[in-house]
Short mmCIF file of C-alpha atoms and ligand atoms in Angstrom, two decimals:
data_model
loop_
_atom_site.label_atom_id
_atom_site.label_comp_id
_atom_site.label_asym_id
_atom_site.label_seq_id
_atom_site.Cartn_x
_atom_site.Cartn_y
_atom_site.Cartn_z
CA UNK C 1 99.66 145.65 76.06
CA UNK C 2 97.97 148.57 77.66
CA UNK C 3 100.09 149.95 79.74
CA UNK C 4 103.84 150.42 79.30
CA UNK C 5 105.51 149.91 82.94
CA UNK C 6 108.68 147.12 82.39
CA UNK C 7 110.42 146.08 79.30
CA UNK C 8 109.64 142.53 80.86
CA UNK C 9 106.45 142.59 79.78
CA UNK C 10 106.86 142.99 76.23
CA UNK C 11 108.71 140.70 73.35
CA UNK C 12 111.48 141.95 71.44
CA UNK C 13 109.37 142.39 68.24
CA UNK C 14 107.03 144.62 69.95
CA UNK C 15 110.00 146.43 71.11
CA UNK C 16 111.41 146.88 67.43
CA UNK C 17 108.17 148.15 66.07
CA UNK C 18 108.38 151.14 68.94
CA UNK C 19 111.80 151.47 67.74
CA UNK C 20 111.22 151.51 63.72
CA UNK C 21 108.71 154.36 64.19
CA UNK C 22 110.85 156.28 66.85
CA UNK C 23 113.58 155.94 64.01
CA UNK C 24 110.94 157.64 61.38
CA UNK C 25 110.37 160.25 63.48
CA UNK C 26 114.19 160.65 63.96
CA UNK C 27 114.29 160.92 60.42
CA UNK C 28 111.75 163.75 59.79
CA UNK C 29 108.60 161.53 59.69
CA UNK C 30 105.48 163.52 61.39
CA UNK C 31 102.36 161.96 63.29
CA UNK C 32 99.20 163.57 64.74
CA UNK C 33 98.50 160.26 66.51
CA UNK C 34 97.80 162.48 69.44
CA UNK C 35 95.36 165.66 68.04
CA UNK C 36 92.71 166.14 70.43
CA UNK C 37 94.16 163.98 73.08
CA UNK C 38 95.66 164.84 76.58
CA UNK C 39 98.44 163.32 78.68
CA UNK C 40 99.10 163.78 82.29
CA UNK C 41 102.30 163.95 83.39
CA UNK C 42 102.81 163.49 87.13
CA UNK C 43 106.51 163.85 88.45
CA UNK C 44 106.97 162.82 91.98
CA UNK C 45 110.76 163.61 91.29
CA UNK C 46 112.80 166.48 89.50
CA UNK C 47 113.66 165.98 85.42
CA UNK C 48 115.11 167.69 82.78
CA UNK C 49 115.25 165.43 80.21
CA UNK C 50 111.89 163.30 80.64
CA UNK C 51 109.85 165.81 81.23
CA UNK C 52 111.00 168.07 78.27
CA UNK C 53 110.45 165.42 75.86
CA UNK C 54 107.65 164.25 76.86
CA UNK C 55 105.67 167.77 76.61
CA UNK C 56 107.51 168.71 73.71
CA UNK C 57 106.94 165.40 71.70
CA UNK C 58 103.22 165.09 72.98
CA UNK C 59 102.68 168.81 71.54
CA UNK C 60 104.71 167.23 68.55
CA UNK C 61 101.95 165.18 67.84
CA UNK C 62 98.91 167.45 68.07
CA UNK C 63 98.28 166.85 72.02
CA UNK C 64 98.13 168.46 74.99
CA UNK C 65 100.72 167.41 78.03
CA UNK C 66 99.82 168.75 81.77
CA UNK C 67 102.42 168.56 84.32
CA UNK C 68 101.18 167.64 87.73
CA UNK C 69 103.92 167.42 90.74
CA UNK C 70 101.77 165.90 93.52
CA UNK C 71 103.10 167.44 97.26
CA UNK C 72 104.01 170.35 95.42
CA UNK C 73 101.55 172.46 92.40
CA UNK C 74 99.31 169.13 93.22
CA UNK C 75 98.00 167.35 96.33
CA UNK C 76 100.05 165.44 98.27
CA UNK C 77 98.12 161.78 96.98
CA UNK C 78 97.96 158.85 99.48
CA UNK C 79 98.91 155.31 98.63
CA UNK C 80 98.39 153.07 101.59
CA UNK C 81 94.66 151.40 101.13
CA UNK C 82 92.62 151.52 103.95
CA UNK C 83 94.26 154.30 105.72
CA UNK C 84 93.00 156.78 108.44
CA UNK C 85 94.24 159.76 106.05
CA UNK C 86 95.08 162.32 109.28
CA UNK C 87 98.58 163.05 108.16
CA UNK C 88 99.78 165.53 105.11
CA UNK C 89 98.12 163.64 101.97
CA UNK C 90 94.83 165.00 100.48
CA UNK C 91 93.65 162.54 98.60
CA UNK C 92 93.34 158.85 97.96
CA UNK C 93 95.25 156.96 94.41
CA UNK C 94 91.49 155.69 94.46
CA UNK C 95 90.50 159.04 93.34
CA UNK C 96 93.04 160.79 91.82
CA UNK C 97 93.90 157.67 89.14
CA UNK C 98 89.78 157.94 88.09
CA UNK C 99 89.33 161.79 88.00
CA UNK C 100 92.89 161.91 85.70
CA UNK C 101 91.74 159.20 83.33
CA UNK C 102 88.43 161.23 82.82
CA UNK C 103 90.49 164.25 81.80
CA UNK C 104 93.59 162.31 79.70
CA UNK C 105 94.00 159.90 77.33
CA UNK C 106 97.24 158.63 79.12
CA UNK C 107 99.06 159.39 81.97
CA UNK C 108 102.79 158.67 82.89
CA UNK C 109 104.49 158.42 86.46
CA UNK C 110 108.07 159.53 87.31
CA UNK C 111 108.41 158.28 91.36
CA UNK C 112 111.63 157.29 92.33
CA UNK C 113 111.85 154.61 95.63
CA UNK C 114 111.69 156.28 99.24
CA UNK C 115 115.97 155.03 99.57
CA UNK C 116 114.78 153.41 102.90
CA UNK C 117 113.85 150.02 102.91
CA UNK C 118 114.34 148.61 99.35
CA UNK C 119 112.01 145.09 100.14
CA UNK C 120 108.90 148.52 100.41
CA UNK C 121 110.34 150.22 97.19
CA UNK C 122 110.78 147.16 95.07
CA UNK C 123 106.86 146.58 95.08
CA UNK C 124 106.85 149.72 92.95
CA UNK C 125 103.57 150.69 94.88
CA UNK C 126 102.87 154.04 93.21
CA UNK C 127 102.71 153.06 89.69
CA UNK C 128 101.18 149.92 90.44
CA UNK C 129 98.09 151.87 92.15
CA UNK C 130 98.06 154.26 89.08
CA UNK C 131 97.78 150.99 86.84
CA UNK C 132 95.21 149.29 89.02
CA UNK C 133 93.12 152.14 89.55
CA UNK C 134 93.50 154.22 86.18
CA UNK C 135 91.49 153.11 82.87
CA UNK C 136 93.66 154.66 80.74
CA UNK C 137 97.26 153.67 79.64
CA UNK C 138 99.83 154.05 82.00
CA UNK C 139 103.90 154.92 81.30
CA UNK C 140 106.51 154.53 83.74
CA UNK C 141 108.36 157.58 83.73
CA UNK C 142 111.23 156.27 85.94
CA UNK C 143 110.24 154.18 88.99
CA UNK C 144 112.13 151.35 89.95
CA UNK C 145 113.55 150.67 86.68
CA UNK C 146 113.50 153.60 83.14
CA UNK C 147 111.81 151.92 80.26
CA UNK C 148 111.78 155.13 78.28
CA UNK C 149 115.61 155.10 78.44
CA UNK C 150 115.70 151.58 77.39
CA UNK C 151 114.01 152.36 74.34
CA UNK C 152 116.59 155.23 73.59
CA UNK C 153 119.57 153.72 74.95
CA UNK C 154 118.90 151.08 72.31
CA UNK C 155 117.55 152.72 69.30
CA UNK C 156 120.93 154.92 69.68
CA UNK C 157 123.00 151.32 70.14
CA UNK C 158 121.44 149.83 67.16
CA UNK C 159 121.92 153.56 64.94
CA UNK C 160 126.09 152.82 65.87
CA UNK C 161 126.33 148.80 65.82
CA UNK C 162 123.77 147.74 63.60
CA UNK C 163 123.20 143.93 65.05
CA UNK C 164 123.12 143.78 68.60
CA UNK C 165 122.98 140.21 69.25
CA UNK C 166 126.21 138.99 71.13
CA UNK C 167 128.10 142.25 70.46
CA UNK C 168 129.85 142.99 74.29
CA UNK C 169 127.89 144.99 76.26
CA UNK C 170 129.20 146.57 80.10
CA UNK C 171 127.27 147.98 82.41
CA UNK C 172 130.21 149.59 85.09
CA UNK C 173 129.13 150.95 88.55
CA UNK C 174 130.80 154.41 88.82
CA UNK C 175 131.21 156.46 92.02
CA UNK C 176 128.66 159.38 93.06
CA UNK C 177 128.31 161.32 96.35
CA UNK C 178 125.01 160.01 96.97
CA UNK C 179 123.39 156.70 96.35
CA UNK C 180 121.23 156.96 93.48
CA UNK C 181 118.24 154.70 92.40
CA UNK C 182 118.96 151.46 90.62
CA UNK C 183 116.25 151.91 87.72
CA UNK C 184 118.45 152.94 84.67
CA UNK C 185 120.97 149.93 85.83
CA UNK C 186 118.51 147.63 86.31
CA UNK C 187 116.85 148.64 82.72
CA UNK C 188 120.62 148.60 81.78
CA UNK C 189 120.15 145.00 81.90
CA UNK C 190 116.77 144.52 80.48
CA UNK C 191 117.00 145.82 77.58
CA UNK C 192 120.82 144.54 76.75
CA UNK C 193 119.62 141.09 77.22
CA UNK C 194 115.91 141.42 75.04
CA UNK C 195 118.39 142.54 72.47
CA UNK C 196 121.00 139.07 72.79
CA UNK C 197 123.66 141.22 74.00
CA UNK C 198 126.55 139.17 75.68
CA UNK C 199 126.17 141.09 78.95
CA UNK C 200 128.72 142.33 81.61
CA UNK C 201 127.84 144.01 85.03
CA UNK C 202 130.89 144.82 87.30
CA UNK C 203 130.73 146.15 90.68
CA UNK C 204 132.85 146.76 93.49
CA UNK C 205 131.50 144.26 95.49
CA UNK C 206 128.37 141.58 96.11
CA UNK C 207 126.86 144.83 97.83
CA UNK C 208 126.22 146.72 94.78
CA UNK C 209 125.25 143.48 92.70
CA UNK C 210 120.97 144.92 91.98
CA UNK C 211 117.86 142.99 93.17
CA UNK C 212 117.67 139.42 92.04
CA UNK C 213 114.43 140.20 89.96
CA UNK C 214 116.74 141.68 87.22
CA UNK C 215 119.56 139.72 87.55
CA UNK C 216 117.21 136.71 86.94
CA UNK C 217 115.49 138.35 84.40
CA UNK C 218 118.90 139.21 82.80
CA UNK C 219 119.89 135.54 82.94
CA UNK C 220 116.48 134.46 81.29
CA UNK C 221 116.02 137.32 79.05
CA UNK C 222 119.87 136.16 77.71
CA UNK C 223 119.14 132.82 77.32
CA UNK C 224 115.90 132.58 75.46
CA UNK C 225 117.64 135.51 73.21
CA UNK C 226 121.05 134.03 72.38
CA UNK C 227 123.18 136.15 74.70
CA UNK C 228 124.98 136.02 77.95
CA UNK C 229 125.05 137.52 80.84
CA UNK C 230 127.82 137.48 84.18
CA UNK C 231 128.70 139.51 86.78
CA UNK C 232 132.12 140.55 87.45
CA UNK C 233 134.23 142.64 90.40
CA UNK C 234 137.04 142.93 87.96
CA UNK C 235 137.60 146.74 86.15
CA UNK C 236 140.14 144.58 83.51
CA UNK C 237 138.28 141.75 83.03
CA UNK C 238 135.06 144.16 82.41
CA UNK C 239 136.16 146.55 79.66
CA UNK C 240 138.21 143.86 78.06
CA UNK C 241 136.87 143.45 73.82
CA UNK C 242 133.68 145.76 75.20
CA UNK C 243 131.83 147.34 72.24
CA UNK C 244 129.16 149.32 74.45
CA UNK C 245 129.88 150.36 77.54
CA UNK C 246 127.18 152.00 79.80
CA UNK C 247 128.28 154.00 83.14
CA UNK C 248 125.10 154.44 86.04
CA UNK C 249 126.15 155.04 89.79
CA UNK C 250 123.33 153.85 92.34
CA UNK C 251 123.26 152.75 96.06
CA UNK C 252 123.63 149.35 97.80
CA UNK C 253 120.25 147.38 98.21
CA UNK C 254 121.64 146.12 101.61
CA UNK C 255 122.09 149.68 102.93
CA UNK C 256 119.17 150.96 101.96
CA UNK C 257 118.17 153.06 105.17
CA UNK C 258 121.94 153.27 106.56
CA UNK C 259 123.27 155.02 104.12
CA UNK C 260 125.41 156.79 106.26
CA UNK C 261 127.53 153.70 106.22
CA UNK C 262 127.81 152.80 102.49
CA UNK C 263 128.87 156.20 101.71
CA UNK C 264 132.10 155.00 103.55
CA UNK C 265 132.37 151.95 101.54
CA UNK C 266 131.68 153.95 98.53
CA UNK C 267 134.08 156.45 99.19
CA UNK C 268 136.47 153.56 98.64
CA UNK C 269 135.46 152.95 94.73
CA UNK C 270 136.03 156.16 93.31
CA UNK C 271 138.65 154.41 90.43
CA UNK C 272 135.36 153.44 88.99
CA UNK C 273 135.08 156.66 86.71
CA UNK C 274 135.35 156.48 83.30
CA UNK C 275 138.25 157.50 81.90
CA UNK C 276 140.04 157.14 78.63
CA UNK C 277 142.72 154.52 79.81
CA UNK C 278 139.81 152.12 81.00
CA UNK C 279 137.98 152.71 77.12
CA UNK C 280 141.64 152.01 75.39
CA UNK C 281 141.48 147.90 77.07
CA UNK C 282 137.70 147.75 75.08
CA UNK C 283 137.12 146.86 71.24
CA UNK C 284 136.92 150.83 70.39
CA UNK C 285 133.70 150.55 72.60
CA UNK C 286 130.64 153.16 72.05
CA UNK C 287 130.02 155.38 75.43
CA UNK C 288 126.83 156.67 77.18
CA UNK C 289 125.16 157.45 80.56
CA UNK C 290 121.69 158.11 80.86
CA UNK C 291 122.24 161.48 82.04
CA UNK C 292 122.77 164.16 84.55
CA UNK C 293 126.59 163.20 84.73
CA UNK C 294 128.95 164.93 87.15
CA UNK C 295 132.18 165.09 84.75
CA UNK C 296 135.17 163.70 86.57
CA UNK C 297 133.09 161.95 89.33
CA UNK C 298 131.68 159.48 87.21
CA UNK C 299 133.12 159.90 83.64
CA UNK C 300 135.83 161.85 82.71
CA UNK C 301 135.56 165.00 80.02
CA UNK C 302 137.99 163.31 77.90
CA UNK C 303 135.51 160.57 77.66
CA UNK C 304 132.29 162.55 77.67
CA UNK C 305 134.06 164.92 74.71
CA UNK C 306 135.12 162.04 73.04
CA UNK C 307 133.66 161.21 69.59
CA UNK C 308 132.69 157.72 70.63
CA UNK C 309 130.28 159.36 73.38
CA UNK C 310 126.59 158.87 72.62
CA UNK C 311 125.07 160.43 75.96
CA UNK C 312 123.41 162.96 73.88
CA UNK C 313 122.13 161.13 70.74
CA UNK C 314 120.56 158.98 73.45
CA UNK C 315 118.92 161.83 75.01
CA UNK C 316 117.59 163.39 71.68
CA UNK C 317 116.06 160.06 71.34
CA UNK C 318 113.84 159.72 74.19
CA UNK C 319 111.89 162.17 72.32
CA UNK C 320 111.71 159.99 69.65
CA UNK C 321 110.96 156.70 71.38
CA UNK C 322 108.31 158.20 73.75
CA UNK C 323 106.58 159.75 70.51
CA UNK C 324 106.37 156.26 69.23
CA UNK C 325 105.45 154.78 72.25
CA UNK C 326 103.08 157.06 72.63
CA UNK C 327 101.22 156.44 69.12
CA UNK C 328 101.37 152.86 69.95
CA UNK C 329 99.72 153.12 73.23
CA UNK C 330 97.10 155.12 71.85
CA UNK C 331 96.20 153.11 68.76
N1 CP O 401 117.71 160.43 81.93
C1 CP O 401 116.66 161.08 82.49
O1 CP O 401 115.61 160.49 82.78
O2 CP O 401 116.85 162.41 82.69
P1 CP O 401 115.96 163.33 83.64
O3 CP O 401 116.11 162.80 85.05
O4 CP O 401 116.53 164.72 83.48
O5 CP O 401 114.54 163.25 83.19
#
């Protein structure tokens, strides 16, 4: 596989073998897998996490990373083909895609959807034209879903459970201020069901239930890997014998564009959070969010202190996962 855009597109093996080398490196192993090579980075959208780990790990392994934020230290880049380009972009995906695969050896996209009319942001344009256009592998940095976080969301799962298949997996809506992208929840589900996971998603309602693309793919990917997956509106029902449970807040797919009105129906799901009495009904259940986390919005601090919190082994191992993914890519 050349480039590494959905989880979808790739078996469960080849998922293991990124995750057996991200676990060597974990364990001290070094690689120069990337001397004399250059990735560009291109972040449509702020990061702390990606974007540290994916310079620091490409340095790691004898490369160079640039950082590119088209609109800002970049050109604003246009997407639509065929355009009359008289408005604020620069420069065509046409172009930019071949001139960056001259200079790098990879390049990876973070662009999150425009939160105005989900059936335009679920075609996913802007990677898609880097993968058409580019000659070079291509890594989805966070789009519409967060394959990167897949891969460390799960090599941390495996590191604290050992077997994955049919252990009880939740993915909970939780409250936030604003409506957030549906990427890490819709990965949420990917990469639970690759891995045979007996899968739970609860929302509030049949609003906040994500695109059909990944709940079919959830149902498939479940099936054809010995798991289950259902969605529920009940909290009790939900954390009830969980051993994972995984926390993401993002907005309603039918509001996308009148946002103004979800954030009233929102407003009215704030018991969502995380808190220690919900963990007590699950089978001593493992905790994580991808991260940022606003503490007592979405999780409480006795639950992100707790000792069965992984948030931040998960977000050491994105280093390790994109270093192995990275190798692999490159090979
Ligand atoms: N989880 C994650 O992708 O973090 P950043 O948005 O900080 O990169």
């Amino acid at each position: 596989m050349k480039n590494f855009i959905s989880t979808m597109d790739w078996s469960q093996s080849k998922l293991q073998q990124i995750l057996d080398l991200a676990n060597q490196f974990k364990q001290g192993a070094s690689s120069d897998a990337l001397k004399g090579k250059s990735v560009g980075l291109l972040f449509f959208n702020p990061s702390l996490r990606t974007r540290t780990s994916f310079e620091l790990g490409t340095w790691q392994m004898g490369g160079h990373a640039v950082v590119l934020e088209p609109g800002k230290s970049a050109w604003p880049i246009e997407f639509e083909p065929g355009t009359k380009m008289d408005g604020v972009t620069e420069e065509h995906i046409i172009e930019v895609a071949q001139v960056l695969s001259r200079y790098c050896d990879m390049i990876a996209i973070r662009a999150f959807p425009k939160f105005e009319n989900w059936q335009d942001d679920r075609q996913d344009k802007v990677i898609k034209a880097f993968a058409k256009y580019a000659s070079v592998p291509v890594i989805n940095m966070e789009t519409i879903t967060h394959p990167c976080q897949e891969l460390a969301h799960m090599q941390a799962i495996q590191s604290l459970i050992g077997q994955t298949k049919n252990k009880k997996y939740l993915l909970t809506w939780t409250y936030h201020p604003k409506p957030l992208n549906t990427a890490v929840a819709n990965s949420s589900l990917l990469i639970s069901t690759k891995f045979g996971m007996d899968v739970t998603l609860l929302c509030p309602t049949k609003d906040y239930i994500l695109d059909e693309r990944y709940i079919e793919a959830a149902k498939k990917q479940a099936t054809e890997n010995g798991g289950s997956f259902k969605i529920t509106h009940d909290i009790e029902e939900a954390y009830a014998g969980a051993d994972i449970v995984y926390a993401k807040s993002w907005g309603a797919l039918p509001f996308f564009g009148n946002w103004e009105s979800e954030r009233i129906i929102r407003g009215n799901y704030k018991h969502f959070i995380v808190d220690e009495k919900k963990m007590a009904m699950t089978n001593n259940a493992k905790f994580s969010h991808c991260l940022p986390l606003r503490r007592n919005i979405k999780a409480t601090d006795g639950v992100m202190d707790s000792d069965y919190c992984f948030a931040i082994d998960e977000a050491e191992n994105r280093l390790h996962v994109q270093k192995a993914l990275m190798a692999k890519l490159i090979e």
